[in-house]
Short mmCIF file of C-alpha atoms in Angstrom, two decimals:
data_model
loop_
_atom_site.label_atom_id
_atom_site.label_comp_id
_atom_site.label_asym_id
_atom_site.label_seq_id
_atom_site.Cartn_x
_atom_site.Cartn_y
_atom_site.Cartn_z
CA MET A 17 170.02 -42.41 83.47
CA TYR A 18 170.78 -42.60 79.75
CA LYS A 19 173.57 -44.06 77.65
CA MET A 20 175.08 -42.59 74.48
CA LEU A 21 177.34 -44.09 71.81
CA ILE A 22 179.50 -41.76 69.66
CA VAL A 23 180.92 -43.14 66.41
CA ASP A 24 183.47 -41.35 64.21
CA ASP A 25 186.75 -42.24 62.52
CA GLU A 26 188.25 -38.95 63.72
CA GLN A 27 189.57 -39.15 67.29
CA PHE A 28 189.26 -35.39 67.65
CA VAL A 29 185.50 -35.58 67.06
CA LEU A 30 185.11 -38.44 69.57
CA ASP A 31 187.07 -36.55 72.25
CA THR A 32 185.29 -33.26 71.62
CA ILE A 33 181.74 -34.60 71.79
CA SER A 34 182.32 -37.06 74.64
CA VAL A 35 184.21 -34.69 76.97
CA THR A 36 183.32 -31.09 76.07
CA TYR A 37 179.61 -31.05 76.79
CA PRO A 38 177.90 -31.28 80.23
CA TRP A 39 176.18 -34.57 79.51
CA ASP A 40 175.52 -35.35 83.19
CA GLN A 41 173.15 -32.37 83.28
CA TYR A 42 171.03 -34.17 80.69
CA GLY A 43 171.03 -37.44 82.64
CA ILE A 44 173.54 -39.06 80.26
CA THR A 45 175.94 -40.86 82.61
CA ASN A 46 177.37 -43.56 80.34
CA ILE A 47 179.20 -42.64 77.13
CA ASP A 48 180.94 -45.13 74.83
CA VAL A 49 183.01 -44.18 71.80
CA ALA A 50 184.00 -46.18 68.72
CA GLY A 51 186.29 -45.37 65.80
CA SER A 52 184.42 -47.47 63.24
CA GLY A 53 180.97 -48.78 62.44
CA ALA A 54 181.99 -52.40 63.02
CA LYS A 55 183.40 -51.61 66.48
CA ALA A 56 180.29 -49.61 67.34
CA LEU A 57 178.02 -52.49 66.36
CA GLU A 58 180.05 -54.90 68.50
CA LEU A 59 179.76 -52.50 71.47
CA PHE A 60 176.03 -52.02 70.96
CA LYS A 61 175.33 -55.75 70.94
CA THR A 62 176.62 -56.09 74.50
CA GLU A 63 175.98 -52.54 75.75
CA PRO A 64 172.91 -51.01 74.01
CA ALA A 65 172.69 -47.21 73.93
CA ASP A 66 169.68 -44.89 74.06
CA ILE A 67 171.24 -42.37 71.64
CA VAL A 68 173.74 -43.02 68.84
CA ILE A 69 175.65 -40.11 67.27
CA THR A 70 177.48 -41.33 64.18
CA ASP A 71 179.46 -39.96 61.27
CA ILE A 72 177.83 -40.84 57.98
CA ARG A 73 181.01 -41.62 56.02
CA MET A 74 183.56 -43.97 57.59
CA PRO A 75 185.89 -46.65 56.22
CA GLY A 76 184.15 -50.02 56.04
CA MET A 77 180.65 -49.77 57.52
CA SER A 78 178.99 -46.38 56.91
CA GLY A 79 176.85 -44.58 59.45
CA LEU A 80 173.65 -45.46 57.57
CA GLU A 81 174.62 -49.14 57.45
CA LEU A 82 175.37 -49.04 61.18
CA ILE A 83 171.96 -47.52 61.89
CA ASN A 84 170.17 -50.20 59.87
CA GLU A 85 172.04 -52.96 61.76
CA ILE A 86 171.30 -51.42 65.17
CA LYS A 87 167.61 -51.09 64.29
CA LYS A 88 167.49 -54.87 63.92
CA ILE A 89 168.53 -55.10 67.59
CA SER A 90 166.66 -52.16 69.13
CA ASN A 91 163.67 -50.16 67.90
CA LYS A 92 163.90 -47.53 70.63
CA THR A 93 167.37 -46.09 69.99
CA LYS A 94 167.49 -42.50 68.67
CA PHE A 95 170.00 -41.67 65.90
CA ILE A 96 171.82 -38.44 65.04
CA LEU A 97 173.93 -38.29 61.87
CA LEU A 98 177.04 -36.13 61.46
CA SER A 99 178.67 -35.35 58.16
CA GLY A 100 180.98 -32.93 56.44
CA HIS A 101 179.06 -33.57 53.24
CA SER A 102 175.73 -31.94 52.55
CA GLU A 103 174.64 -33.98 49.53
CA PHE A 104 170.89 -34.26 49.28
CA ALA A 105 171.09 -38.02 48.63
CA TYR A 106 172.54 -38.59 52.08
CA ALA A 107 169.78 -36.53 53.66
CA GLN A 108 167.17 -38.61 51.83
CA GLN A 109 168.68 -41.87 53.08
CA ALA A 110 168.84 -40.45 56.60
CA ILE A 111 165.14 -39.60 56.49
CA GLN A 112 164.33 -43.10 55.22
CA SER A 113 166.34 -44.57 58.13
CA GLN A 114 164.19 -42.54 60.56
CA VAL A 115 167.15 -40.53 61.81
CA LEU A 116 166.20 -37.90 64.36
CA GLU A 117 168.52 -35.21 62.94
CA TYR A 118 171.15 -34.71 60.24
CA LEU A 119 173.87 -32.29 61.42
CA LEU A 120 176.75 -30.89 59.39
CA LYS A 121 180.31 -30.70 60.74
CA PRO A 122 181.62 -28.79 62.51
CA VAL A 123 178.66 -29.27 64.82
CA LYS A 124 177.36 -26.20 66.58
CA GLU A 125 177.02 -26.69 70.34
CA LYS A 126 173.56 -25.15 70.59
CA GLU A 127 172.27 -27.23 67.69
CA LEU A 128 173.68 -30.51 69.06
CA LEU A 129 172.40 -29.96 72.60
CA ALA A 130 168.94 -29.03 71.32
CA THR A 131 168.85 -32.23 69.25
CA ILE A 132 169.94 -34.32 72.26
CA GLN A 133 167.25 -32.68 74.38
CA ARG A 134 164.66 -33.55 71.75
CA ALA A 135 165.90 -37.16 71.61
CA LEU A 136 165.65 -37.53 75.39
CA GLU A 137 162.16 -36.05 75.44
CA GLY A 138 161.13 -38.60 72.80
CA ILE A 139 162.61 -41.48 74.84
CA ARG A 140 160.87 -40.33 78.02
CA LYS A 141 157.56 -39.96 76.21
CA GLU A 142 157.80 -43.47 74.78
CA TRP A 143 158.54 -44.99 78.18
CA ASP A 144 155.81 -42.95 79.88
CA GLU A 145 153.35 -44.47 77.43
CA ILE A 146 154.69 -47.96 78.06
CA VAL A 147 154.36 -47.75 81.83
CA SER A 148 151.08 -45.84 81.90
CA TYR A 149 148.24 -47.43 83.80
CA GLN A 150 145.96 -47.54 80.76
CA ARG A 151 148.60 -49.26 78.64
CA ALA A 152 149.34 -51.73 81.43
CA GLN A 153 145.66 -52.56 81.86
CA TYR A 154 145.19 -53.02 78.13
CA SER A 155 148.30 -55.21 77.90
CA LEU A 156 147.08 -57.30 80.81
CA ARG A 157 143.76 -57.97 79.11
CA GLU A 158 145.49 -58.78 75.82
CA ASN A 159 147.96 -61.16 77.45
CA LEU A 160 145.74 -62.83 80.04
CA PRO A 161 145.83 -66.28 78.38
CA LEU A 162 149.63 -66.22 78.14
CA LEU A 163 150.05 -64.91 81.71
CA ARG A 164 147.70 -67.58 83.05
CA GLN A 165 149.67 -70.29 81.29
CA THR A 166 152.96 -68.89 82.57
CA LEU A 167 151.77 -68.88 86.19
CA LEU A 168 150.41 -72.42 85.91
CA LYS A 169 153.69 -73.70 84.43
CA GLU A 170 155.60 -72.05 87.27
CA LEU A 171 153.45 -73.86 89.83
CA LEU A 172 153.75 -77.16 87.98
CA HIS A 173 157.53 -76.84 88.23
CA GLY A 174 157.49 -76.13 91.94
CA LYS A 175 157.75 -72.35 92.19
CA LYS A 176 156.58 -71.20 95.62
CA TYR A 177 154.54 -68.10 96.41
CA ARG A 178 153.26 -66.74 99.69
CA LYS A 179 149.52 -67.40 99.99
CA GLU A 180 148.63 -63.69 99.78
CA THR A 181 150.87 -63.15 96.75
CA LEU A 182 149.51 -66.16 94.90
CA ASP A 183 145.87 -65.32 95.59
CA HIS A 184 146.52 -61.75 94.42
CA LYS A 185 147.99 -63.08 91.15
CA LEU A 186 145.05 -65.44 90.71
CA ASP A 187 142.63 -62.54 91.27
CA MET A 188 144.46 -60.31 88.81
CA LEU A 189 144.54 -63.04 86.15
CA GLU A 190 140.92 -64.04 86.86
CA VAL A 191 141.80 -67.67 87.59
CA PRO A 192 138.90 -69.35 89.45
CA ILE A 193 140.85 -71.19 92.17
CA ARG A 194 142.37 -70.17 95.51
CA SER A 195 144.94 -71.53 97.92
CA GLY A 196 143.58 -74.50 99.85
CA SER A 197 140.98 -75.43 97.22
CA PRO A 198 140.53 -79.06 96.08
CA PHE A 199 141.84 -79.79 92.61
CA SER A 200 142.90 -82.54 90.22
CA ILE A 201 145.36 -82.42 87.33
CA MET A 202 144.33 -83.74 83.94
CA ALA A 203 146.99 -84.44 81.28
CA ILE A 204 146.00 -85.04 77.66
CA ARG A 205 148.32 -86.49 75.02
CA LEU A 206 147.41 -86.62 71.33
CA GLU A 207 148.16 -90.10 70.04
CA LYS A 208 149.67 -91.31 66.79
CA GLY A 209 146.47 -90.97 64.81
CA PHE A 210 147.01 -87.21 64.75
CA GLU A 211 150.41 -87.47 63.04
CA ARG A 212 148.68 -86.94 59.70
CA PHE A 213 148.30 -83.25 60.61
CA ASP A 214 151.04 -80.68 60.14
CA TYR A 215 152.12 -78.35 62.96
CA ASP A 216 149.61 -75.56 62.27
CA ASP A 217 146.72 -77.99 61.99
CA LEU A 218 147.73 -79.59 65.29
CA ASP A 219 147.27 -76.21 66.98
CA LEU A 220 143.69 -76.21 65.73
CA ILE A 221 143.21 -79.80 66.91
CA GLU A 222 144.47 -78.89 70.39
CA TYR A 223 142.15 -75.89 70.42
CA ALA A 224 139.25 -78.15 69.47
CA VAL A 225 140.19 -80.70 72.17
CA THR A 226 140.26 -77.92 74.76
CA ASN A 227 136.80 -76.75 73.71
CA ILE A 228 135.48 -80.30 74.06
CA VAL A 229 137.04 -80.51 77.54
CA GLU A 230 135.28 -77.32 78.59
CA GLU A 231 131.98 -78.59 77.20
CA VAL A 232 132.24 -82.00 78.89
CA PHE A 233 133.60 -80.91 82.26
CA GLY A 234 131.97 -77.46 82.40
CA GLU A 235 128.78 -78.61 84.15
CA TYR A 236 130.71 -79.55 87.30
CA PHE A 237 134.17 -77.98 87.08
CA ARG A 238 136.20 -74.89 86.28
CA LEU A 239 139.37 -75.39 84.23
CA TRP A 240 142.79 -73.74 84.05
CA LYS A 241 144.95 -74.92 81.16
CA CYS A 242 148.41 -74.71 79.64
CA LYS A 243 150.58 -76.62 77.18
CA ASP A 244 153.84 -77.96 78.58
CA VAL A 245 157.22 -78.52 76.93
CA HIS A 246 156.25 -82.12 76.07
CA ASP A 247 153.26 -80.84 74.06
CA TYR A 248 150.83 -82.27 76.63
CA LEU A 249 147.69 -80.31 77.48
CA ILE A 250 147.70 -79.84 81.26
CA LEU A 251 144.57 -78.71 83.07
CA ILE A 252 143.80 -77.88 86.68
CA ILE A 253 140.28 -79.15 87.46
CA HIS A 254 138.46 -77.30 90.24
CA PRO A 255 134.83 -77.93 91.26
CA LEU A 256 132.19 -75.26 90.83
CA GLU A 257 131.13 -73.75 94.13
CA THR A 258 127.70 -75.41 93.85
CA GLU A 259 129.32 -78.85 93.49
CA GLN A 260 131.90 -78.73 96.29
CA ASN A 261 129.60 -80.71 98.57
CA LEU A 262 130.30 -83.69 96.31
CA PHE A 263 133.65 -84.07 98.03
CA ALA A 264 131.87 -85.52 101.01
CA ALA A 265 131.10 -88.57 98.86
CA ASP A 266 134.21 -90.01 97.23
CA ALA A 267 132.29 -92.52 95.13
CA GLU A 268 130.26 -89.74 93.51
CA VAL A 269 133.43 -87.75 92.73
CA HIS A 270 135.08 -90.81 91.19
CA TYR A 271 132.06 -91.48 89.04
CA ILE A 272 131.79 -87.91 87.73
CA LEU A 273 135.50 -87.64 86.91
CA GLU A 274 135.76 -90.99 85.18
CA ASN A 275 132.52 -90.45 83.28
CA CYS A 276 133.73 -87.04 82.03
CA ALA A 277 137.16 -88.42 81.04
CA LEU A 278 135.67 -91.33 79.08
CA GLN A 279 133.12 -89.04 77.45
CA LEU A 280 135.98 -86.73 76.42
CA GLN A 281 137.84 -89.59 74.72
CA ASN A 282 134.69 -90.65 72.84
CA CYS A 283 133.95 -87.10 71.66
CA VAL A 284 137.50 -86.61 70.36
CA LYS A 285 137.33 -89.92 68.53
CA ASN A 286 133.88 -89.23 67.02
CA TYR A 287 134.30 -85.58 66.09
CA LEU A 288 138.06 -85.23 65.46
CA ASN A 289 138.76 -88.74 64.12
CA GLY A 290 141.65 -89.33 66.49
CA ASN A 291 142.49 -90.78 69.89
CA ILE A 292 143.92 -89.24 73.03
CA THR A 293 145.37 -90.47 76.28
CA VAL A 294 143.72 -88.92 79.34
CA LEU A 295 145.33 -89.01 82.76
CA LEU A 296 143.66 -87.82 85.95
CA SER A 297 145.48 -87.24 89.23
CA PRO A 298 143.90 -87.86 92.64
CA TRP A 299 142.28 -84.95 94.42
CA GLY A 300 144.72 -82.72 96.25
CA GLU A 301 145.09 -79.32 97.87
CA PHE A 302 146.05 -76.37 95.66
CA PRO A 303 148.87 -75.36 95.26
CA ASN A 304 150.72 -77.67 97.69
CA ASP A 305 150.26 -80.84 95.62
CA THR A 306 150.58 -79.25 92.18
CA ALA A 307 154.24 -79.97 91.38
CA ALA A 308 154.16 -83.52 92.80
CA PHE A 309 150.98 -84.40 90.88
CA TYR A 310 152.51 -83.06 87.66
CA GLN A 311 155.74 -85.05 88.07
CA ASN A 312 153.71 -88.18 88.82
CA ALA A 313 151.64 -87.54 85.69
CA LEU A 314 154.77 -87.25 83.54
CA LEU A 315 156.09 -90.53 84.94
CA ASP A 316 152.79 -92.29 84.28
CA LEU A 317 152.68 -91.00 80.71
CA ARG A 318 156.26 -92.18 80.09
CA MET A 319 155.23 -95.64 81.29
CA HIS A 320 152.29 -95.69 78.84
CA LEU A 321 153.96 -95.53 75.43
CA GLU A 322 152.34 -93.66 72.58
CA ASN A 323 149.97 -95.79 70.50
CA ASP A 324 147.07 -95.49 68.08
CA ASN A 325 144.23 -95.99 70.56
CA GLY A 326 145.23 -93.99 73.64
CA TYR A 327 144.77 -94.80 77.34
CA TYR A 328 142.58 -93.71 80.19
CA ILE A 329 144.82 -93.54 83.28
CA SER A 330 142.64 -93.47 86.38
CA PRO A 331 143.78 -91.97 89.70
CA PHE A 332 141.78 -94.49 91.70
CA ASN A 333 143.08 -97.91 90.67
CA ARG A 334 146.85 -97.53 90.53
CA LYS A 335 149.68 -97.20 93.01
CA LYS A 336 151.37 -93.87 93.45
CA PRO A 337 154.60 -93.95 91.42
CA SER A 338 157.93 -93.59 93.14
CA LEU A 339 159.97 -90.60 91.98
CA MET A 340 163.66 -89.77 92.33
CA THR A 341 163.61 -86.27 93.77
CA PRO A 342 166.08 -83.79 92.19
CA LEU A 343 168.16 -81.36 94.24
CA TYR A 344 166.61 -78.07 93.17
CA ASN A 345 168.82 -75.65 95.12
CA LEU A 346 172.05 -77.34 94.04
CA TYR A 347 171.57 -76.42 90.39
CA GLU A 348 169.53 -73.23 90.55
CA PRO A 349 171.63 -70.25 89.25
CA PRO A 350 173.68 -68.64 90.57
CA THR A 351 175.40 -71.85 91.61
CA VAL A 352 177.90 -72.20 94.44
CA LEU A 353 180.67 -72.05 91.84
CA HIS A 354 179.38 -68.77 90.37
CA LEU A 355 179.06 -67.21 93.82
CA LEU A 356 182.57 -68.25 94.86
CA GLU A 357 184.00 -67.06 91.55
CA ALA A 358 182.42 -63.66 92.15
CA GLY A 359 183.77 -63.56 95.71
CA ARG A 360 180.28 -63.51 97.22
CA TRP A 361 181.18 -65.65 100.23
CA ASN A 362 178.17 -64.74 102.36
CA ASP A 363 175.79 -65.47 99.49
CA ALA A 364 177.57 -68.78 98.85
CA GLU A 365 177.13 -69.71 102.50
CA ALA A 366 173.42 -68.86 102.37
CA LYS A 367 173.10 -70.95 99.20
CA LEU A 368 174.77 -73.92 100.88
CA ILE A 369 172.44 -73.64 103.87
CA ARG A 370 169.46 -73.88 101.49
CA ILE A 371 171.00 -76.98 99.89
CA PHE A 372 171.53 -78.63 103.29
CA THR A 373 168.00 -77.71 104.41
CA GLU A 374 166.59 -79.34 101.27
CA LEU A 375 168.62 -82.49 101.94
CA GLU A 376 167.37 -82.68 105.53
CA ALA A 377 163.73 -81.88 104.76
CA ASP A 378 163.03 -84.50 102.11
CA PRO A 379 163.04 -88.12 103.38
CA ALA A 380 163.22 -89.36 99.78
CA LEU A 381 166.77 -88.02 99.48
CA ASN A 382 169.50 -90.51 100.43
CA ARG A 383 173.27 -90.90 100.59
CA GLU A 384 173.56 -90.69 96.80
CA HIS A 385 172.09 -87.19 96.95
CA ILE A 386 174.52 -86.27 99.74
CA LEU A 387 177.39 -87.52 97.58
CA GLU A 388 176.00 -85.62 94.59
CA ALA A 389 176.06 -82.38 96.60
CA ALA A 390 179.53 -83.15 97.99
CA LEU A 391 180.96 -83.74 94.51
CA LEU A 392 179.67 -80.42 93.17
CA ILE A 393 180.90 -78.56 96.25
CA ALA A 394 184.30 -80.26 95.90
CA TYR A 395 184.39 -79.25 92.23
CA ALA A 396 183.62 -75.62 93.11
CA ALA A 397 186.24 -75.64 95.88
CA THR A 398 188.88 -77.13 93.58
CA TYR A 399 188.10 -74.68 90.79
CA ILE A 400 188.22 -71.57 92.98
CA THR A 401 191.41 -72.76 94.69
CA HIS A 402 193.19 -73.36 91.38
CA LYS A 403 191.79 -70.10 89.99
CA SER A 404 193.39 -68.34 92.95
CA GLY A 405 196.78 -69.82 92.08
CA HIS A 406 196.95 -72.54 94.76
CA TYR A 407 196.72 -76.30 95.13
CA LEU A 408 194.31 -77.92 97.56
CA THR A 409 197.33 -79.25 99.46
CA ASP A 410 198.32 -75.62 100.17
CA LEU A 411 195.25 -75.28 102.37
CA SER A 412 195.55 -76.13 106.05
CA PHE A 413 192.24 -78.02 105.95
CA PHE A 414 193.40 -80.86 103.71
CA ARG A 415 195.25 -83.65 105.43
CA GLN A 416 194.66 -86.30 102.73
CA ASP A 417 193.44 -86.75 99.17
CA LEU A 418 190.13 -84.97 98.42
CA TYR A 419 188.43 -88.05 97.02
CA SER A 420 189.43 -90.11 100.05
CA GLU A 421 187.68 -87.54 102.24
CA LEU A 422 184.54 -87.66 100.08
CA GLU A 423 184.21 -91.40 100.65
CA HIS A 424 183.72 -90.84 104.38
CA ILE A 425 180.87 -88.29 104.08
CA GLY A 426 177.78 -90.23 105.09
CA SER A 427 175.36 -87.69 106.56
CA VAL A 428 174.13 -84.13 106.01
CA ASN A 429 175.75 -82.98 109.27
CA HIS A 430 179.07 -84.45 108.17
CA LEU A 431 178.69 -82.73 104.78
CA LYS A 432 177.93 -79.40 106.50
CA LYS A 433 181.05 -79.54 108.66
CA TRP A 434 183.25 -80.67 105.79
CA THR A 435 181.90 -77.94 103.47
CA PHE A 436 182.24 -75.01 105.87
CA ASP A 437 185.70 -76.15 107.00
CA ILE A 438 186.96 -76.26 103.44
CA LEU A 439 185.34 -72.94 102.49
CA SER A 440 186.76 -71.27 105.58
CA SER A 441 190.22 -72.50 104.67
CA ILE A 442 189.87 -71.36 101.06
CA ARG A 443 188.50 -67.98 102.08
CA ARG A 444 191.42 -67.28 104.41
CA LYS A 445 193.88 -68.08 101.65
CA VAL A 446 192.03 -66.07 99.02
CA VAL A 447 191.56 -63.05 101.25
CA GLU A 448 195.32 -62.97 101.85
CA ASP A 449 195.90 -62.90 98.11
CA PHE A 450 193.28 -60.23 97.52
CA GLN A 451 195.20 -57.69 99.53
CA ASN A 452 197.28 -55.24 97.48
CA ASN A 453 197.20 -57.17 94.19
CA GLN A 454 195.18 -57.27 91.03
CA THR A 455 193.08 -60.20 92.23
CA SER A 456 191.07 -57.78 94.35
CA ILE A 457 190.15 -55.91 91.19
CA MET A 458 188.90 -59.15 89.63
CA HIS A 459 186.82 -59.80 92.74
CA GLN A 460 185.23 -56.34 92.54
CA VAL A 461 184.51 -56.68 88.83
CA ARG A 462 182.84 -60.08 89.23
CA THR A 463 180.85 -58.88 92.22
CA PHE A 464 179.55 -55.96 90.18
CA ILE A 465 178.72 -58.19 87.20
CA GLU A 466 176.91 -60.77 89.37
CA ARG A 467 174.78 -58.06 90.97
CA HIS A 468 173.90 -56.37 87.67
CA LEU A 469 173.81 -59.38 85.34
CA LEU A 470 170.27 -58.72 84.10
CA SER A 471 170.76 -54.99 83.61
CA ASP A 472 172.71 -52.92 81.11
CA ILE A 473 176.33 -53.68 82.07
CA SER A 474 178.88 -51.49 80.28
CA LEU A 475 182.65 -51.48 80.51
CA GLN A 476 182.43 -47.85 81.59
CA SER A 477 180.07 -48.64 84.48
CA ILE A 478 182.36 -51.43 85.71
CA ALA A 479 185.42 -49.18 85.37
CA ASP A 480 183.67 -46.46 87.39
CA PHE A 481 182.91 -49.01 90.11
CA VAL A 482 186.58 -50.01 90.50
CA HIS A 483 187.88 -46.46 89.81
CA LEU A 484 190.00 -47.41 86.78
CA HIS A 485 190.20 -46.32 83.17
CA PRO A 486 188.16 -48.71 80.95
CA ALA A 487 191.12 -49.59 78.70
CA TYR A 488 193.37 -50.34 81.68
CA LEU A 489 190.67 -52.41 83.37
CA SER A 490 190.19 -54.48 80.19
CA LYS A 491 193.92 -55.25 80.06
CA ILE A 492 194.09 -56.26 83.74
CA TYR A 493 191.06 -58.50 83.46
CA LYS A 494 192.30 -60.21 80.27
CA ASP A 495 195.79 -60.76 81.74
CA GLU A 496 194.41 -62.21 84.99
CA SER A 497 191.55 -64.35 83.68
CA GLY A 498 192.49 -65.12 80.10
CA GLU A 499 189.11 -63.89 78.83
CA CYS A 500 187.44 -60.57 78.06
CA ILE A 501 184.90 -59.07 80.45
CA SER A 502 182.23 -59.36 77.77
CA ASP A 503 183.01 -63.08 77.40
CA TYR A 504 182.60 -63.59 81.15
CA ILE A 505 179.24 -61.79 81.15
CA CYS A 506 178.12 -63.85 78.16
CA ARG A 507 179.20 -67.10 79.86
CA LEU A 508 177.19 -66.36 83.01
CA ARG A 509 174.14 -65.41 80.96
CA MET A 510 174.42 -68.54 78.82
CA ASP A 511 174.77 -70.78 81.90
CA LYS A 512 171.60 -69.32 83.37
CA ALA A 513 169.78 -69.57 80.04
CA ALA A 514 170.76 -73.24 79.72
CA TYR A 515 169.45 -73.93 83.23
CA LEU A 516 166.14 -72.19 82.55
CA LEU A 517 165.70 -74.06 79.26
CA THR A 518 166.00 -77.42 81.02
CA THR A 519 164.07 -76.63 84.22
CA SER A 520 161.28 -74.30 83.13
CA GLU A 521 158.53 -74.14 80.51
CA ASP A 522 159.25 -70.48 79.70
CA LYS A 523 159.38 -69.49 76.05
CA VAL A 524 162.74 -68.64 74.50
CA ASN A 525 161.76 -64.96 74.24
CA ASP A 526 160.97 -64.85 77.97
CA ILE A 527 164.24 -66.58 78.89
CA ALA A 528 166.14 -64.08 76.73
CA ALA A 529 164.71 -61.24 78.85
CA GLN A 530 165.45 -63.10 82.10
CA VAL A 531 169.15 -63.31 81.23
CA GLY A 532 169.51 -59.69 80.12
CA TYR A 533 168.89 -59.76 76.34
CA VAL A 534 166.47 -57.18 74.96
CA ASN A 535 166.44 -58.73 71.49
CA PRO A 536 165.47 -62.46 71.33
CA SER A 537 167.08 -62.89 67.90
CA HIS A 538 170.42 -61.70 69.21
CA PHE A 539 170.05 -64.03 72.22
CA ILE A 540 169.44 -67.01 69.90
CA LYS A 541 172.53 -66.15 67.83
CA VAL A 542 174.73 -65.85 70.93
CA PHE A 543 173.31 -69.08 72.38
CA ARG A 544 173.94 -70.99 69.14
CA LYS A 545 177.51 -69.68 69.00
CA HIS A 546 178.09 -70.70 72.63
CA PHE A 547 176.49 -74.17 72.57
CA SER A 548 176.49 -74.95 68.80
CA VAL A 549 172.71 -75.52 68.94
CA THR A 550 169.66 -73.27 69.13
CA PRO A 551 167.84 -72.83 72.48
CA ASN A 552 164.97 -75.08 71.32
CA GLU A 553 167.40 -77.77 70.15
CA TYR A 554 169.21 -77.57 73.49
CA ARG A 555 165.90 -77.93 75.37
CA ARG A 556 164.83 -80.94 73.30
CA GLY A 557 168.22 -82.57 73.74
CA ASN A 558 168.00 -82.28 77.53
CA GLU A 559 164.42 -83.41 78.02
CA GLY A 560 164.25 -86.20 80.55
#
């Protein structure tokens, strides 16, 4: 399935190329057209194409300028230039821009189709190489350190895997620990003495510290390391197979750990002329205790302020800190609001059930958490009711003020009943309105967008789904919602990106891919325009 963008300031050329030829026989199912270079670039930024056919001379942005701008976004797009001018200078520039072919108008059918066939063969060959087993194996070996760090950061932040899946990942990444194994977390913070180094030198210092850790702990333990968003070095410590019998004698384990930690601090001070804080967690079972140990470590480090000398924080002579547990499912995208806005009622119900299960399962959660969930559900219910053109008082469920009802919610069971009663009432009202009016079109569009948010969503593909002309669909959507379809897609992607930036350790490039952006630079520009800060600035501003 391929996508093509045709650019020309002559409508006749656009109509002829887009409609005349049997593009579906070539696997080209999505075709966009633009009457100018600027419009084409705007389209490409939200709906990238595999092949771009463009006139070379157009008012404003020329075809060559358009190609150079697109190449900054995508390095896999194939370009075909059209022109009524056969000057050699243009041909030279086209060759320099790595254009696949330079065709003179009027274009001959056989010549154009042969060029398209050649472009598609080139695209398929490139992707065959990318997905080949040899390339995948090579890439895996090259990226093992990064992949190991990514998996560890996922586990530290509470991501769950089935035992078989996790052990398979650990095998593939050659990580020497398995589900059910004993482990401890070690966190290392560079203290103020290292402020004399610039950023690049600090990377070398951290590398040197890691090498010292491996030297000091290597006689008894295997290590799995990463660097978290707070710039702490986090290591999973797992005993060598020959030393696992030590766990029968707690005193011996305590001695070895504390001796290694103190030796590490001394080595860093003697050989790197700086001090570090070292924190060790108790022994736990991998991976069940990983996220809790990490959160406890962060709390302990926050309680021990940075200083010149550093601390040793022992797991054996302090009380376990008390943590306020966050409601993970309540804020994980897509939220209840997003699901209701897209008309995905069944998915919203399943999401709510997960929220209620989380509230019931964790004894640390109390009435404040129940009220927190109720407030966000009430907000979503109010928003979707108003968005549907109604007041809450229009719904049969409400017999009094919303906030008065919230005050009486004191248990999870009460919250469940209240939530499903209100959603049932809203759904009945909304379903009535969906029938035989343009709201149903909005529902279908948002459903399609929600389901394909991370893929290549084009106006044409949405229009095909609702069986409308793209221009007519755009007008309906703008009249009903007050925003363009592309703005809605961008808003959803930005909301998810913001959530990932504040709840995960993933790099900005990885988050860009997770929210549907092929080019990280373009993602950063869109994010800055949306939030008025860069992704990294947003992450730092929301660190807790």
